[in-house]
PDB file of C-alpha atoms in Angstrom:
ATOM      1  CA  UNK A   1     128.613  65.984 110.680  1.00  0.00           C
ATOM      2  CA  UNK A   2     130.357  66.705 113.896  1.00  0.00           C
ATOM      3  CA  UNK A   3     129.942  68.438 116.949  1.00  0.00           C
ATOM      4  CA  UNK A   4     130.499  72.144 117.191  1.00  0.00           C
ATOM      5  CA  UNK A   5     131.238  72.726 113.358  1.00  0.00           C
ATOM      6  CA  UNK A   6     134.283  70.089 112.893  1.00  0.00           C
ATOM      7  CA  UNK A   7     134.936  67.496 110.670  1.00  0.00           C
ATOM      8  CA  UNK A   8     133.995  63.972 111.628  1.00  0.00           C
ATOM      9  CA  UNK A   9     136.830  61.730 112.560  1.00  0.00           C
ATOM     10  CA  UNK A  10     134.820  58.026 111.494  1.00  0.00           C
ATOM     11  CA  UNK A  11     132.166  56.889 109.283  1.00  0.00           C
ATOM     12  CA  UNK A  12     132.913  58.005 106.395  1.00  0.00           C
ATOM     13  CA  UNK A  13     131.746  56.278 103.587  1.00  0.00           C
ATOM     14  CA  UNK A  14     134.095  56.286 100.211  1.00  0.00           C
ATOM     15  CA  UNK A  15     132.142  57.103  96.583  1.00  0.00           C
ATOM     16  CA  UNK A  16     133.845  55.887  94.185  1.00  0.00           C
ATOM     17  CA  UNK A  17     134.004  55.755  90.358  1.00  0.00           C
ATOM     18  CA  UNK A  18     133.252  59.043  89.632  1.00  0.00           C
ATOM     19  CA  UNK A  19     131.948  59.734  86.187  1.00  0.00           C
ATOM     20  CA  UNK A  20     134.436  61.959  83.942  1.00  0.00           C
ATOM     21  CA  UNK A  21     133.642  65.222  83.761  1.00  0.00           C
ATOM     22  CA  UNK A  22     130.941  64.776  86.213  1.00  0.00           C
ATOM     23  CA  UNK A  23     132.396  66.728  89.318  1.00  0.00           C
ATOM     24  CA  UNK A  24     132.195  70.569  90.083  1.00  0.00           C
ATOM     25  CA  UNK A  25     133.139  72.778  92.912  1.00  0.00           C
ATOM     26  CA  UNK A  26     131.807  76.009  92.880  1.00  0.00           C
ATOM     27  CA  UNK A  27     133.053  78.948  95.174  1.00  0.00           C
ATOM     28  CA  UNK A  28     131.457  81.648  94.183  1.00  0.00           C
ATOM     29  CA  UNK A  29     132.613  85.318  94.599  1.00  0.00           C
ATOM     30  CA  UNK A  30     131.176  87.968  97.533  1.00  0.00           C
ATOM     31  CA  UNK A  31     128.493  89.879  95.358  1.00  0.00           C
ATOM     32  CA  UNK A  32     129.184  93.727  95.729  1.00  0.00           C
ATOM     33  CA  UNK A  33     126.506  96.373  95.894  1.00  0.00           C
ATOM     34  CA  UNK A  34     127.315  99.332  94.580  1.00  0.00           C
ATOM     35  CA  UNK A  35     126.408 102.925  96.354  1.00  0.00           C
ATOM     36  CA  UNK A  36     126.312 106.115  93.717  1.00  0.00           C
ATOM     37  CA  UNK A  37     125.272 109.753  94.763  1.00  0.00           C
ATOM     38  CA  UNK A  38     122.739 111.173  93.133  1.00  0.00           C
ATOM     39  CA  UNK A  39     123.979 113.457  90.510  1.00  0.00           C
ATOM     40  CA  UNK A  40     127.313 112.643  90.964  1.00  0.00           C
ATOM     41  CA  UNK A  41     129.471 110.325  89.053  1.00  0.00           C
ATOM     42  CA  UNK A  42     131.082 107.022  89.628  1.00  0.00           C
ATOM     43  CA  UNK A  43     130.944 104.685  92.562  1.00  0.00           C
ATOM     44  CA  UNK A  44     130.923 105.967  95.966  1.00  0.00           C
ATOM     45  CA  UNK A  45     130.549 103.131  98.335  1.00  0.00           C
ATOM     46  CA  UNK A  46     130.636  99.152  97.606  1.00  0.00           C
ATOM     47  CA  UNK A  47     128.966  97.302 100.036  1.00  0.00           C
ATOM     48  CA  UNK A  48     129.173  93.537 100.850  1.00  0.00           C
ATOM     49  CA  UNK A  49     125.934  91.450  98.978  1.00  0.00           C
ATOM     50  CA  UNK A  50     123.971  88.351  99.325  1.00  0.00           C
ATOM     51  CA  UNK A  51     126.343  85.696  98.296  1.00  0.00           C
ATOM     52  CA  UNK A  52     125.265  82.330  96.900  1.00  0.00           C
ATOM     53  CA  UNK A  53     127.479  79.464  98.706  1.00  0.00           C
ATOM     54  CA  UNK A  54     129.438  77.024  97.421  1.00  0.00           C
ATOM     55  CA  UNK A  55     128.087  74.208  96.297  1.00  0.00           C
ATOM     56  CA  UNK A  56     129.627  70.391  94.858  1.00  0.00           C
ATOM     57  CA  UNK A  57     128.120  67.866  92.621  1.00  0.00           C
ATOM     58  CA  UNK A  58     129.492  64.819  91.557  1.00  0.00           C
ATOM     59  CA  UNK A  59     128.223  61.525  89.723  1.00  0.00           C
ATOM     60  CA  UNK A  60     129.155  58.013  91.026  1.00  0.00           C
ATOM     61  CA  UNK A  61     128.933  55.122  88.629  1.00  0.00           C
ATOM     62  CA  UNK A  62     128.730  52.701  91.336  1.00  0.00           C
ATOM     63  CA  UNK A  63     125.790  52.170  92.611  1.00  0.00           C
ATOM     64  CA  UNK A  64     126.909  50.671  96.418  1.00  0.00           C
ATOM     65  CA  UNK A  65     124.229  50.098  98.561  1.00  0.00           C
ATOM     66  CA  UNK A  66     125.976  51.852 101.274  1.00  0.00           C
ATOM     67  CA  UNK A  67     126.447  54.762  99.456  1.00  0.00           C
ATOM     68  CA  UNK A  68     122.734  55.018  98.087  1.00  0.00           C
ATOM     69  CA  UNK A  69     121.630  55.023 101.915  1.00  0.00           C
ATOM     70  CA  UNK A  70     124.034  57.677 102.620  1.00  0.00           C
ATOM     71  CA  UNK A  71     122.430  59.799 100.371  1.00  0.00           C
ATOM     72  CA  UNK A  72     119.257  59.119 100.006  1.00  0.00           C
ATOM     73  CA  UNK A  73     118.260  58.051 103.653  1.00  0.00           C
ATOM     74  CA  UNK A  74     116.100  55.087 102.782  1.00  0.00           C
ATOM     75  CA  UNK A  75     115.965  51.631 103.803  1.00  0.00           C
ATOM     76  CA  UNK A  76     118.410  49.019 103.802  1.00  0.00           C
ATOM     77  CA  UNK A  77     117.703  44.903 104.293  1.00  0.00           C
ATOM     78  CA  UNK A  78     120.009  43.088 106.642  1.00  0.00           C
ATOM     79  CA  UNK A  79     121.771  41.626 104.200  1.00  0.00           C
ATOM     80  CA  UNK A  80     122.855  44.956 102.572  1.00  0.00           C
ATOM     81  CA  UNK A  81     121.617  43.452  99.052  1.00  0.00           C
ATOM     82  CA  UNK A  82     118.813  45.804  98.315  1.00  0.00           C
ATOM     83  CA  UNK A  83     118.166  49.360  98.678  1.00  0.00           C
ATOM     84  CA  UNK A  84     114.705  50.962  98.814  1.00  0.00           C
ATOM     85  CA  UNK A  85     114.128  54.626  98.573  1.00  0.00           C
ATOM     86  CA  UNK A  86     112.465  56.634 101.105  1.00  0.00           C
ATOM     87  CA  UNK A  87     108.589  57.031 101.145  1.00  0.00           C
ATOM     88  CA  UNK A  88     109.762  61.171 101.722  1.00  0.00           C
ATOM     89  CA  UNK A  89     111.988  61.562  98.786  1.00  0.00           C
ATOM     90  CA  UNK A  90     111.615  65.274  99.140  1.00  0.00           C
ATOM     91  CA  UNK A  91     114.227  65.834 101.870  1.00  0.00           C
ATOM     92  CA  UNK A  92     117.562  67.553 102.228  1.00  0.00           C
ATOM     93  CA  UNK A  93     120.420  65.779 104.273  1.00  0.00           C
ATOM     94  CA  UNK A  94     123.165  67.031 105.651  1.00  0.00           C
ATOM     95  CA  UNK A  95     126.313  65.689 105.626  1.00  0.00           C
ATOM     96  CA  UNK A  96     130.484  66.243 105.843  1.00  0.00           C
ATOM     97  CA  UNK A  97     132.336  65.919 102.528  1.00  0.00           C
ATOM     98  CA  UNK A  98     135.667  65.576 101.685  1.00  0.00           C
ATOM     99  CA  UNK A  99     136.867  65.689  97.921  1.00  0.00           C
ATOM    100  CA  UNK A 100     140.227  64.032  96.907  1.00  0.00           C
ATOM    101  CA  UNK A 101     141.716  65.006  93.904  1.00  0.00           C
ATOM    102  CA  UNK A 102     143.860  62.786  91.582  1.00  0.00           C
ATOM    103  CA  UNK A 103     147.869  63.796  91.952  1.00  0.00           C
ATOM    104  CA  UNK A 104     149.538  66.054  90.616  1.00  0.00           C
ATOM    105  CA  UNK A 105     152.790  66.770  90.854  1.00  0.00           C
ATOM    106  CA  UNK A 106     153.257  64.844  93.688  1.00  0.00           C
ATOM    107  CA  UNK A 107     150.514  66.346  95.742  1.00  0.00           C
ATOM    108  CA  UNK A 108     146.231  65.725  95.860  1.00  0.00           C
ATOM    109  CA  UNK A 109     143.979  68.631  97.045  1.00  0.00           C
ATOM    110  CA  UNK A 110     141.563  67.514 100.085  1.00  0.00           C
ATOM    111  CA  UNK A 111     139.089  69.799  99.918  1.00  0.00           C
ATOM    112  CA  UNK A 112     136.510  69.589 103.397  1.00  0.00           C
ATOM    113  CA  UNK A 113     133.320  71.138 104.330  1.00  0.00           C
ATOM    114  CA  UNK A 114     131.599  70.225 107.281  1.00  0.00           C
ATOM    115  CA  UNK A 115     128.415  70.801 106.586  1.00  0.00           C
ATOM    116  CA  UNK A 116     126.545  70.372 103.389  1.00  0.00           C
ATOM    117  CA  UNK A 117     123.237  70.689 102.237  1.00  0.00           C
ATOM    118  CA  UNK A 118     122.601  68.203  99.321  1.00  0.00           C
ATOM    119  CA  UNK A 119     120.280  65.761  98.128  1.00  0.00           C
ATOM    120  CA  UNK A 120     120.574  62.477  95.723  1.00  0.00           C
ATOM    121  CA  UNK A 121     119.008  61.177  92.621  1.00  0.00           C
ATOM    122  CA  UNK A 122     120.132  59.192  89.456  1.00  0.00           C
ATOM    123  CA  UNK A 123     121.368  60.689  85.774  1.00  0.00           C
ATOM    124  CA  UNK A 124     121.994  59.313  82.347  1.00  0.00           C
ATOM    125  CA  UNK A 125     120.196  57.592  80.383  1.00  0.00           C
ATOM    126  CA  UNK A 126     119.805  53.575  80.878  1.00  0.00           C
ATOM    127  CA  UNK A 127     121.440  52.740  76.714  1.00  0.00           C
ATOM    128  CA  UNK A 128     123.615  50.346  75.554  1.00  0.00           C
ATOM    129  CA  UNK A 129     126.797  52.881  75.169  1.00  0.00           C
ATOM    130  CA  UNK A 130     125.101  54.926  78.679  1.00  0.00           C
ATOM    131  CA  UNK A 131     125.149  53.971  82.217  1.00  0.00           C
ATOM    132  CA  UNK A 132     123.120  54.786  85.044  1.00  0.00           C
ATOM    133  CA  UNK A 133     125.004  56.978  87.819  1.00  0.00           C
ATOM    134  CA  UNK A 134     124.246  58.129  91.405  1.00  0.00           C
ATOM    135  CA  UNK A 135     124.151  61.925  91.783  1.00  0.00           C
ATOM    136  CA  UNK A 136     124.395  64.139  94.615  1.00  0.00           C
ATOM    137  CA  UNK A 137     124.051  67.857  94.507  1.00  0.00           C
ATOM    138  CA  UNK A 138     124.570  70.168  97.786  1.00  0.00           C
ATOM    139  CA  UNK A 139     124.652  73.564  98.854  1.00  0.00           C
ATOM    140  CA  UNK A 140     127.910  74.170 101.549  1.00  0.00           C
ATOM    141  CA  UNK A 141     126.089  75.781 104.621  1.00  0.00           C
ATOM    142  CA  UNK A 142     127.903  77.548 107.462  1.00  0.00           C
ATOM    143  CA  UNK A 143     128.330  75.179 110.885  1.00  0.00           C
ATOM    144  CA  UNK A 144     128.409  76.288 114.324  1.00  0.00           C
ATOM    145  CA  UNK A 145     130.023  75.956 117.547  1.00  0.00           C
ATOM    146  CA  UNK A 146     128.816  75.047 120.969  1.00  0.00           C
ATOM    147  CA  UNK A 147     128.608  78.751 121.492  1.00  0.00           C
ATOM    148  CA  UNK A 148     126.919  79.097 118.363  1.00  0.00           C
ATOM    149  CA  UNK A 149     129.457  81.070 116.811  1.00  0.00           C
ATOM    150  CA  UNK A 150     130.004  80.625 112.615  1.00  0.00           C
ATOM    151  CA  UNK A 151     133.047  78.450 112.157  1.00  0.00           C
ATOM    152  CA  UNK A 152     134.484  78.044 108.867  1.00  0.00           C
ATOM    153  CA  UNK A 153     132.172  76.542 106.330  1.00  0.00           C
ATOM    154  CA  UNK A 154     135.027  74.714 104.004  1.00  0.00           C
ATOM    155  CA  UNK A 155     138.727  74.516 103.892  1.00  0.00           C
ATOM    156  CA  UNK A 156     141.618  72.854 101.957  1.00  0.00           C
ATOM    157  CA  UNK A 157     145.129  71.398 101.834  1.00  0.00           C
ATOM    158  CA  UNK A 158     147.811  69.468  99.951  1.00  0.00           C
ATOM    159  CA  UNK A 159     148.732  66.313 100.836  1.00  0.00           C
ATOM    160  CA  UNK A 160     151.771  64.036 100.020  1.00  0.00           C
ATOM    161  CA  UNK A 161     150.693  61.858  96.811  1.00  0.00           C
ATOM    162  CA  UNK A 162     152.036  58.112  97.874  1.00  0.00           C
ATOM    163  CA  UNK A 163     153.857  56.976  95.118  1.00  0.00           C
ATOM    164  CA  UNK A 164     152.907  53.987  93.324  1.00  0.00           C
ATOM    165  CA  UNK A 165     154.984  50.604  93.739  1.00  0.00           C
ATOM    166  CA  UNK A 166     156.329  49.425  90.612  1.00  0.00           C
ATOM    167  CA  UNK A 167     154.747  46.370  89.120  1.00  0.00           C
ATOM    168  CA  UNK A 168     156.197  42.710  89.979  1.00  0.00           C
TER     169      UNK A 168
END
């Protein structure tokens, strides 16, 4: 994360091969609470509820060292060649995210959130026709400022698509 709420401008650390199917971005609706009068019908307030927040999860089928330390926090050897998971694998990390989609149409979605709440473990079962995946799960939390006002907790835009150069 960076300072005062905003994205981070380096080290970022690319996930890639992301299992089919695997990814989901959830933005949940503002629950409502609902005021009636006793004795009278309908509705006659709606009030603003407790609101789960948005949350992403994704699977990566490669398992980069680099990419196990970012989300697990454990311990790396010099040589980057091994990974070994923290002794306290009961911790939540926080970290930016930003989700590229595939184009379409000429354009990818960059979807960005500051500050997320997530943690990592491994899915799928270890088969012949299966493979083993990295998995991350996280909540989207609100960041603040230096004046520790709320800034906004997730955004997105369209960016140009490059095109592809032909073959040869």
């Amino acid at each position: 994360m960076a300072a005062n709420g905003a994205m981070p401008t380096t080290g970022w650390v690319t996930v890639r091969d992301i299992e089919m199917g695997s990814v989901n971005l959830t933005i949940p609706p503002l629950n409502k609470t609902r005021v009636r009068v006793e004795d009278k019908a309908g509705v006659r307030w709606v009030l603003p509820g407790e609101t789960d927040p948005a949350t992403i999860a994704f699977n990566s089928l490669e398992l980069k060292i680099d990419a196990a330390n970012l989300l697990f926090k454990g311990e790396v050897t010099t040589d980057a060649t091994e990974f070994k998971a923290p002794a306290d694998s009961e911790q939540i990390y926080y970290l930016a995210v930003r989700l590229t989609s595939k184009p379409f149409e000429g354009k990818k979605m960059v979807f960005t959130a500051p500050a997320l709440a997530g943690s990592a473990g491994f899915v799928n079962a270890i088969t012949k026709n299966g493979f083993l995946a990295l998995s991350y799960n996280a909540d989207v939390t609100t960041p603040v400022d230096a004046t520790g006002n709320a800034v906004s907790p997730w955004g997105y835009k369209f960016v140009d698509a490059t095109p592809a150069l032909p073959e040869g």
